[in-house]
PDB file of C-alpha atoms in Angstrom:
ATOM      1  CA  UNK A   1       0.089  -0.190  -0.082  1.00 89.00           C
ATOM      2  CA  UNK A   2       0.922   3.607  -0.391  1.00 92.00           C
ATOM      3  CA  UNK A   3       1.779   4.027   3.427  1.00 94.00           C
ATOM      4  CA  UNK A   4       4.242   1.229   3.466  1.00 96.00           C
ATOM      5  CA  UNK A   5       5.757   2.485  -0.013  1.00 96.00           C
ATOM      6  CA  UNK A   6       6.259   5.824   1.553  1.00 97.00           C
ATOM      7  CA  UNK A   7       8.373   4.630   4.530  1.00 97.00           C
ATOM      8  CA  UNK A   8      10.201   2.593   2.306  1.00 98.00           C
ATOM      9  CA  UNK A   9      11.057   5.551   0.434  1.00 97.00           C
ATOM     10  CA  UNK A  10      12.081   7.348   3.375  1.00 97.00           C
ATOM     11  CA  UNK A  11      14.155   4.676   4.732  1.00 98.00           C
ATOM     12  CA  UNK A  12      15.817   4.451   1.124  1.00 98.00           C
ATOM     13  CA  UNK A  13      16.647   8.245   1.113  1.00 98.00           C
ATOM     14  CA  UNK A  14      17.786   8.138   4.694  1.00 97.00           C
ATOM     15  CA  UNK A  15      20.257   5.129   3.932  1.00 97.00           C
ATOM     16  CA  UNK A  16      21.709   6.933   0.993  1.00 95.00           C
ATOM     17  CA  UNK A  17      20.036   4.999  -1.840  1.00 97.00           C
ATOM     18  CA  UNK A  18      18.355   7.969  -3.777  1.00 96.00           C
ATOM     19  CA  UNK A  19      17.770   6.031  -6.816  1.00 97.00           C
ATOM     20  CA  UNK A  20      15.380   3.515  -4.922  1.00 97.00           C
ATOM     21  CA  UNK A  21      13.913   6.621  -3.162  1.00 97.00           C
ATOM     22  CA  UNK A  22      13.361   8.291  -6.351  1.00 97.00           C
ATOM     23  CA  UNK A  23      11.568   5.176  -7.884  1.00 97.00           C
ATOM     24  CA  UNK A  24       9.400   5.004  -5.133  1.00 97.00           C
ATOM     25  CA  UNK A  25       8.622   8.946  -4.746  1.00 97.00           C
ATOM     26  CA  UNK A  26       8.362   9.699  -8.337  1.00 97.00           C
ATOM     27  CA  UNK A  27       4.958   8.107  -9.182  1.00 96.00           C
ATOM     28  CA  UNK A  28       3.363   9.333  -5.933  1.00 96.00           C
ATOM     29  CA  UNK A  29       4.466  12.820  -6.733  1.00 96.00           C
ATOM     30  CA  UNK A  30       3.123  12.384 -10.354  1.00 96.00           C
ATOM     31  CA  UNK A  31      -0.171  11.005  -9.112  1.00 96.00           C
ATOM     32  CA  UNK A  32      -0.429  13.833  -6.669  1.00 96.00           C
ATOM     33  CA  UNK A  33       0.283  16.530  -9.449  1.00 96.00           C
ATOM     34  CA  UNK A  34      -2.468  14.793 -11.708  1.00 96.00           C
ATOM     35  CA  UNK A  35      -5.142  14.920  -8.731  1.00 95.00           C
ATOM     36  CA  UNK A  36      -4.077  18.677  -8.088  1.00 95.00           C
ATOM     37  CA  UNK A  37      -4.631  19.356 -11.825  1.00 94.00           C
ATOM     38  CA  UNK A  38      -8.047  17.650 -11.754  1.00 94.00           C
ATOM     39  CA  UNK A  39      -9.221  19.433  -9.106  1.00 93.00           C
ATOM     40  CA  UNK A  40      -7.978  22.844 -10.530  1.00 93.00           C
ATOM     41  CA  UNK A  41      -9.967  21.940 -13.705  1.00 92.00           C
ATOM     42  CA  UNK A  42     -13.227  21.109 -11.690  1.00 89.00           C
ATOM     43  CA  UNK A  43     -12.692  24.454 -10.038  1.00 89.00           C
ATOM     44  CA  UNK A  44     -12.505  26.160 -13.462  1.00 89.00           C
ATOM     45  CA  UNK A  45     -15.456  24.287 -14.753  1.00 86.00           C
ATOM     46  CA  UNK A  46     -17.309  25.114 -11.477  1.00 84.00           C
ATOM     47  CA  UNK A  47     -16.585  29.055 -12.214  1.00 84.00           C
ATOM     48  CA  UNK A  48     -17.624  28.679 -15.863  1.00 84.00           C
ATOM     49  CA  UNK A  49     -20.785  27.103 -14.959  1.00 82.00           C
ATOM     50  CA  UNK A  50     -21.547  29.843 -12.219  1.00 82.00           C
ATOM     51  CA  UNK A  51     -21.207  32.482 -15.072  1.00 80.00           C
ATOM     52  CA  UNK A  52     -22.876  30.653 -17.758  1.00 77.00           C
ATOM     53  CA  UNK A  53     -26.820  30.736 -17.641  1.00 65.00           C
ATOM     54  CA  UNK A  54     -28.380  27.455 -17.101  1.00 60.00           C
ATOM     55  CA  UNK A  55     -30.123  27.122 -20.450  1.00 54.00           C
ATOM     56  CA  UNK A  56     -28.433  23.838 -21.912  1.00 53.00           C
ATOM     57  CA  UNK A  57     -30.158  21.355 -19.433  1.00 51.00           C
ATOM     58  CA  UNK A  58     -30.237  18.868 -22.186  1.00 49.00           C
ATOM     59  CA  UNK A  59     -26.655  18.359 -22.171  1.00 52.00           C
ATOM     60  CA  UNK A  60     -26.837  14.640 -21.435  1.00 50.00           C
ATOM     61  CA  UNK A  61     -23.784  13.617 -23.357  1.00 52.00           C
ATOM     62  CA  UNK A  62     -21.347  15.771 -20.944  1.00 54.00           C
ATOM     63  CA  UNK A  63     -22.984  14.581 -17.818  1.00 55.00           C
ATOM     64  CA  UNK A  64     -22.507  10.979 -18.935  1.00 53.00           C
ATOM     65  CA  UNK A  65     -19.106  11.641 -19.564  1.00 55.00           C
ATOM     66  CA  UNK A  66     -18.728  13.282 -16.309  1.00 63.00           C
ATOM     67  CA  UNK A  67     -20.179  10.412 -14.368  1.00 67.00           C
ATOM     68  CA  UNK A  68     -17.173   8.534 -15.100  1.00 79.00           C
ATOM     69  CA  UNK A  69     -15.020  11.099 -13.468  1.00 84.00           C
ATOM     70  CA  UNK A  70     -14.366  11.460  -9.823  1.00 87.00           C
ATOM     71  CA  UNK A  71     -16.088  14.236  -8.010  1.00 89.00           C
ATOM     72  CA  UNK A  72     -14.149  17.046  -6.831  1.00 89.00           C
ATOM     73  CA  UNK A  73     -14.871  15.804  -3.230  1.00 91.00           C
ATOM     74  CA  UNK A  74     -13.441  12.289  -4.074  1.00 93.00           C
ATOM     75  CA  UNK A  75     -10.304  13.973  -5.672  1.00 94.00           C
ATOM     76  CA  UNK A  76      -9.935  16.213  -2.502  1.00 94.00           C
ATOM     77  CA  UNK A  77      -9.946  12.847  -0.255  1.00 96.00           C
ATOM     78  CA  UNK A  78      -7.339  11.144  -2.394  1.00 95.00           C
ATOM     79  CA  UNK A  79      -5.249  14.402  -2.224  1.00 96.00           C
ATOM     80  CA  UNK A  80      -5.496  14.723   1.654  1.00 96.00           C
ATOM     81  CA  UNK A  81      -4.448  11.021   1.532  1.00 95.00           C
ATOM     82  CA  UNK A  82      -1.379  11.331  -0.612  1.00 96.00           C
ATOM     83  CA  UNK A  83      -0.211  14.722   0.059  1.00 96.00           C
ATOM     84  CA  UNK A  84       1.265  13.794   3.716  1.00 97.00           C
ATOM     85  CA  UNK A  85       2.991  10.820   2.328  1.00 97.00           C
ATOM     86  CA  UNK A  86       4.690  12.848  -0.512  1.00 97.00           C
ATOM     87  CA  UNK A  87       5.635  15.448   1.790  1.00 97.00           C
ATOM     88  CA  UNK A  88       7.148  13.105   4.236  1.00 98.00           C
ATOM     89  CA  UNK A  89       9.120  11.395   1.468  1.00 98.00           C
ATOM     90  CA  UNK A  90      10.294  15.025   0.598  1.00 97.00           C
ATOM     91  CA  UNK A  91      11.377  15.653   4.176  1.00 98.00           C
ATOM     92  CA  UNK A  92      13.270  12.468   4.352  1.00 98.00           C
ATOM     93  CA  UNK A  93      14.819  13.475   0.990  1.00 97.00           C
ATOM     94  CA  UNK A  94      15.663  16.855   2.421  1.00 97.00           C
ATOM     95  CA  UNK A  95      17.458  15.426   5.512  1.00 97.00           C
ATOM     96  CA  UNK A  96      19.686  13.028   3.331  1.00 97.00           C
ATOM     97  CA  UNK A  97      20.551  15.978   1.124  1.00 96.00           C
ATOM     98  CA  UNK A  98      21.040  18.402   4.318  1.00 96.00           C
ATOM     99  CA  UNK A  99      18.482  20.987   2.919  1.00 97.00           C
ATOM    100  CA  UNK A 100      16.851  22.453   6.013  1.00 96.00           C
ATOM    101  CA  UNK A 101      14.837  24.830   3.989  1.00 96.00           C
ATOM    102  CA  UNK A 102      13.286  22.019   1.808  1.00 96.00           C
ATOM    103  CA  UNK A 103      12.642  20.276   5.021  1.00 97.00           C
ATOM    104  CA  UNK A 104      10.647  23.333   6.645  1.00 96.00           C
ATOM    105  CA  UNK A 105       8.854  23.654   3.150  1.00 95.00           C
ATOM    106  CA  UNK A 106       7.437  20.036   3.465  1.00 95.00           C
ATOM    107  CA  UNK A 107       7.197  19.364   7.275  1.00 95.00           C
ATOM    108  CA  UNK A 108       3.889  20.797   8.107  1.00 93.00           C
ATOM    109  CA  UNK A 109       2.095  18.812   5.238  1.00 95.00           C
ATOM    110  CA  UNK A 110       4.046  15.669   6.283  1.00 96.00           C
ATOM    111  CA  UNK A 111       2.420  15.937   9.491  1.00 94.00           C
ATOM    112  CA  UNK A 112       5.584  14.305  11.200  1.00 96.00           C
ATOM    113  CA  UNK A 113       5.440  12.758  14.678  1.00 95.00           C
ATOM    114  CA  UNK A 114       7.233  15.159  17.031  1.00 95.00           C
ATOM    115  CA  UNK A 115       9.994  13.054  18.197  1.00 96.00           C
ATOM    116  CA  UNK A 116      10.693  12.114  14.509  1.00 97.00           C
ATOM    117  CA  UNK A 117      10.787  15.664  13.571  1.00 97.00           C
ATOM    118  CA  UNK A 118      13.023  16.400  16.405  1.00 97.00           C
ATOM    119  CA  UNK A 119      15.560  13.616  15.159  1.00 97.00           C
ATOM    120  CA  UNK A 120      15.521  14.734  11.571  1.00 98.00           C
ATOM    121  CA  UNK A 121      16.160  18.443  12.638  1.00 97.00           C
ATOM    122  CA  UNK A 122      19.168  17.173  14.754  1.00 97.00           C
ATOM    123  CA  UNK A 123      20.558  15.575  11.633  1.00 96.00           C
ATOM    124  CA  UNK A 124      20.027  18.512   9.516  1.00 97.00           C
ATOM    125  CA  UNK A 125      22.076  20.568  12.258  1.00 96.00           C
ATOM    126  CA  UNK A 126      19.266  22.503  14.188  1.00 96.00           C
ATOM    127  CA  UNK A 127      19.997  21.228  17.237  1.00 97.00           C
ATOM    128  CA  UNK A 128      18.598  23.973  19.316  1.00 96.00           C
ATOM    129  CA  UNK A 129      15.048  23.576  17.870  1.00 97.00           C
ATOM    130  CA  UNK A 130      15.445  19.762  17.786  1.00 97.00           C
ATOM    131  CA  UNK A 131      16.022  19.846  21.574  1.00 97.00           C
ATOM    132  CA  UNK A 132      13.355  22.423  22.431  1.00 97.00           C
ATOM    133  CA  UNK A 133      10.841  19.967  20.703  1.00 97.00           C
ATOM    134  CA  UNK A 134      12.241  16.849  22.334  1.00 96.00           C
ATOM    135  CA  UNK A 135      11.971  18.797  25.838  1.00 96.00           C
ATOM    136  CA  UNK A 136       8.456  19.967  25.192  1.00 96.00           C
ATOM    137  CA  UNK A 137       7.511  16.341  24.145  1.00 95.00           C
ATOM    138  CA  UNK A 138       9.180  14.865  27.316  1.00 94.00           C
ATOM    139  CA  UNK A 139       7.323  17.214  29.494  1.00 93.00           C
ATOM    140  CA  UNK A 140       4.179  16.463  28.040  1.00 93.00           C
ATOM    141  CA  UNK A 141       4.350  12.701  28.099  1.00 86.00           C
ATOM    142  CA  UNK A 142       6.351  12.139  31.370  1.00 87.00           C
ATOM    143  CA  UNK A 143       5.840   8.397  31.289  1.00 89.00           C
ATOM    144  CA  UNK A 144       7.074   7.848  27.772  1.00 92.00           C
ATOM    145  CA  UNK A 145      10.769   6.486  26.982  1.00 95.00           C
ATOM    146  CA  UNK A 146      11.110   7.635  23.625  1.00 95.00           C
ATOM    147  CA  UNK A 147      10.866  11.465  23.898  1.00 95.00           C
ATOM    148  CA  UNK A 148      13.205  11.357  27.087  1.00 95.00           C
ATOM    149  CA  UNK A 149      15.542   8.989  25.472  1.00 96.00           C
ATOM    150  CA  UNK A 150      15.885  11.423  22.256  1.00 96.00           C
ATOM    151  CA  UNK A 151      16.294  14.373  24.525  1.00 97.00           C
ATOM    152  CA  UNK A 152      18.920  12.695  26.662  1.00 96.00           C
ATOM    153  CA  UNK A 153      20.931  11.860  23.266  1.00 96.00           C
ATOM    154  CA  UNK A 154      20.560  15.169  21.952  1.00 97.00           C
ATOM    155  CA  UNK A 155      22.008  16.724  25.002  1.00 97.00           C
ATOM    156  CA  UNK A 156      24.707  14.351  25.106  1.00 97.00           C
ATOM    157  CA  UNK A 157      25.505  14.960  21.362  1.00 96.00           C
ATOM    158  CA  UNK A 158      25.552  18.851  21.816  1.00 96.00           C
ATOM    159  CA  UNK A 159      27.767  18.795  24.646  1.00 96.00           C
ATOM    160  CA  UNK A 160      25.332  19.493  27.255  1.00 96.00           C
ATOM    161  CA  UNK A 161      26.493  16.541  29.417  1.00 96.00           C
ATOM    162  CA  UNK A 162      25.110  17.614  32.893  1.00 97.00           C
ATOM    163  CA  UNK A 163      21.898  17.998  31.588  1.00 96.00           C
ATOM    164  CA  UNK A 164      21.801  14.812  29.662  1.00 96.00           C
ATOM    165  CA  UNK A 165      22.884  12.613  32.662  1.00 96.00           C
ATOM    166  CA  UNK A 166      20.038  14.404  34.610  1.00 96.00           C
ATOM    167  CA  UNK A 167      17.788  13.323  31.849  1.00 95.00           C
ATOM    168  CA  UNK A 168      19.261   9.819  31.855  1.00 96.00           C
ATOM    169  CA  UNK A 169      18.777   9.072  35.262  1.00 94.00           C
ATOM    170  CA  UNK A 170      15.160  10.409  34.747  1.00 92.00           C
ATOM    171  CA  UNK A 171      14.890   7.882  31.871  1.00 94.00           C
ATOM    172  CA  UNK A 172      16.224   4.880  33.930  1.00 93.00           C
ATOM    173  CA  UNK A 173      13.435   5.515  36.398  1.00 91.00           C
ATOM    174  CA  UNK A 174      10.673   5.724  33.782  1.00 91.00           C
ATOM    175  CA  UNK A 175      12.166   2.982  31.630  1.00 90.00           C
ATOM    176  CA  UNK A 176      12.041   0.580  34.654  1.00 84.00           C
ATOM    177  CA  UNK A 177       8.064   0.481  34.686  1.00 68.00           C
TER     178      UNK A 177
END
């Protein structure tokens, strides 16, 4: 399925296999672009229909052709399902290329899980924001190991050893349960 394929493309990019990532990404991106084009065409048709008087009610040939086409609502649903997957792949591609601007452009649509976003930002070199996100998440989810482990690792990697040790002790307590 598409969700699985998107995660495989993410892994390919992050493991440095751009060709495999591109092979999965390209058809998904093409499909998204086609859906967006169809939505734009439907919007143009709607605008023309609003401007044109409703004199041609016997236009059954065009309505038969239109019945085979997806509705604008169906296209919007497809777009809503596909857009986060494409954006997530773009984020991973940006991380693999070290392109923080591209990452920031795609990140909102990707609907990344908070700790994943933090880790990817750290890989891009934005340690300050990565630590802020991990701190906020570990404060919100006090009983969760992953946010605290991520925070501890980020602090250690950036040289904040005392703070990292303090969080590691807390992590040992949380992980014991």
